[in-house]
């Protein structure tokens, strides 16, 4: 006896492939937008970063609503982006410098 392949299995595979391609596209666009904001912050172009922020947040929220990314992941990304655009971190902070120079144990 041969193995039967049900029509429903073929259809689910076809749907799964379509969704996979669509989801990869959305995730790729989110990554690209986040990188653009991070580049703008790094180059001290805060007006560009502030212009891109609402578009990026909208894209992230839409992906979360559609179930492409988890809602907590979306919230974390939005929170970090907003925090970085509002107050970009300096090149070298006193915490980082203090954390690296630990006294030797005697």
Short mmCIF file of C-alpha atoms in Angstrom, two decimals:
data_model
loop_
_atom_site.label_atom_id
_atom_site.label_comp_id
_atom_site.label_asym_id
_atom_site.label_seq_id
_atom_site.Cartn_x
_atom_site.Cartn_y
_atom_site.Cartn_z
CA UNK A 1 0.00 0.00 0.00
CA UNK A 2 1.25 3.44 -0.88
CA UNK A 3 1.08 6.44 1.39
CA UNK A 4 -1.88 8.65 0.64
CA UNK A 5 -1.45 12.41 0.64
CA UNK A 6 -4.67 14.17 1.54
CA UNK A 7 -5.74 17.28 -0.29
CA UNK A 8 -5.96 19.13 3.03
CA UNK A 9 -2.27 18.42 3.70
CA UNK A 10 -1.30 19.80 0.31
CA UNK A 11 -3.40 22.93 0.89
CA UNK A 12 -1.97 23.49 4.39
CA UNK A 13 1.56 23.16 3.01
CA UNK A 14 0.78 25.71 0.29
CA UNK A 15 -0.72 28.15 2.84
CA UNK A 16 2.20 27.64 5.19
CA UNK A 17 4.69 28.48 2.46
CA UNK A 18 2.79 31.67 1.51
CA UNK A 19 2.65 32.79 5.15
CA UNK A 20 6.32 32.00 5.67
CA UNK A 21 7.34 34.20 2.74
CA UNK A 22 5.04 37.03 3.88
CA UNK A 23 6.26 36.83 7.48
CA UNK A 24 9.92 36.86 6.42
CA UNK A 25 9.24 39.98 4.38
CA UNK A 26 7.62 41.80 7.31
CA UNK A 27 10.38 40.78 9.74
CA UNK A 28 13.00 41.92 7.21
CA UNK A 29 11.33 45.31 6.84
CA UNK A 30 11.22 45.71 10.63
CA UNK A 31 14.92 44.93 10.89
CA UNK A 32 15.73 47.39 8.10
CA UNK A 33 13.73 50.17 9.75
CA UNK A 34 15.34 49.53 13.14
CA UNK A 35 18.80 49.63 11.55
CA UNK A 36 17.97 52.95 9.86
CA UNK A 37 16.99 54.45 13.22
CA UNK A 38 20.12 53.09 14.91
CA UNK A 39 22.28 54.49 12.10
CA UNK A 40 20.60 57.89 12.43
CA UNK A 41 21.21 57.85 16.20
CA UNK A 42 24.84 56.83 15.73
CA UNK A 43 25.41 59.65 13.24
CA UNK A 44 23.75 62.16 15.63
CA UNK A 45 20.92 62.76 13.15
CA UNK A 46 18.13 62.84 15.74
CA UNK A 47 15.60 64.58 13.50
CA UNK A 48 15.81 61.67 11.04
CA UNK A 49 15.49 59.16 13.88
CA UNK A 50 12.42 60.99 15.23
CA UNK A 51 10.90 61.04 11.74
CA UNK A 52 11.41 57.28 11.30
CA UNK A 53 10.26 56.29 14.79
CA UNK A 54 6.46 56.49 14.27
CA UNK A 55 6.69 54.55 11.00
CA UNK A 56 8.77 51.84 12.65
CA UNK A 57 6.48 51.61 15.68
CA UNK A 58 3.47 51.28 13.37
CA UNK A 59 5.12 48.46 11.42
CA UNK A 60 6.11 46.64 14.62
CA UNK A 61 2.60 46.99 16.09
CA UNK A 62 0.99 45.70 12.89
CA UNK A 63 3.29 42.67 12.92
CA UNK A 64 2.33 41.98 16.54
CA UNK A 65 -1.40 42.26 15.82
CA UNK A 66 -1.05 39.83 12.91
CA UNK A 67 0.90 37.39 15.10
CA UNK A 68 4.11 37.64 13.09
CA UNK A 69 6.04 38.61 16.23
CA UNK A 70 4.97 38.17 19.85
CA UNK A 71 3.34 41.18 21.49
CA UNK A 72 5.95 41.28 24.27
CA UNK A 73 8.73 41.26 21.67
CA UNK A 74 7.01 44.13 19.89
CA UNK A 75 6.65 46.08 23.14
CA UNK A 76 10.31 45.50 24.00
CA UNK A 77 11.49 46.68 20.57
CA UNK A 78 9.28 49.79 20.69
CA UNK A 79 10.41 50.61 24.21
CA UNK A 80 14.10 50.32 23.38
CA UNK A 81 13.79 52.32 20.18
CA UNK A 82 11.82 55.08 21.86
CA UNK A 83 14.29 55.24 24.76
CA UNK A 84 17.25 55.46 22.39
CA UNK A 85 15.68 58.16 20.22
CA UNK A 86 14.61 60.25 23.22
CA UNK A 87 17.98 60.04 24.96
CA UNK A 88 20.81 58.59 22.88
CA UNK A 89 23.50 57.05 25.03
CA UNK A 90 26.93 58.68 25.05
CA UNK A 91 29.94 56.96 23.49
CA UNK A 92 31.52 56.10 26.85
CA UNK A 93 29.53 56.16 30.04
CA UNK A 94 30.93 56.33 33.55
CA UNK A 95 29.24 53.02 34.44
CA UNK A 96 31.00 51.16 31.64
CA UNK A 97 34.37 52.65 32.59
CA UNK A 98 33.82 51.89 36.28
CA UNK A 99 32.69 48.34 35.57
CA UNK A 100 35.83 47.46 33.61
CA UNK A 101 38.36 48.77 36.14
CA UNK A 102 37.89 46.41 39.08
CA UNK A 103 40.51 46.32 41.82
CA UNK A 104 42.53 43.13 42.09
CA UNK A 105 41.56 40.80 44.95
CA UNK A 106 44.28 40.43 47.51
#
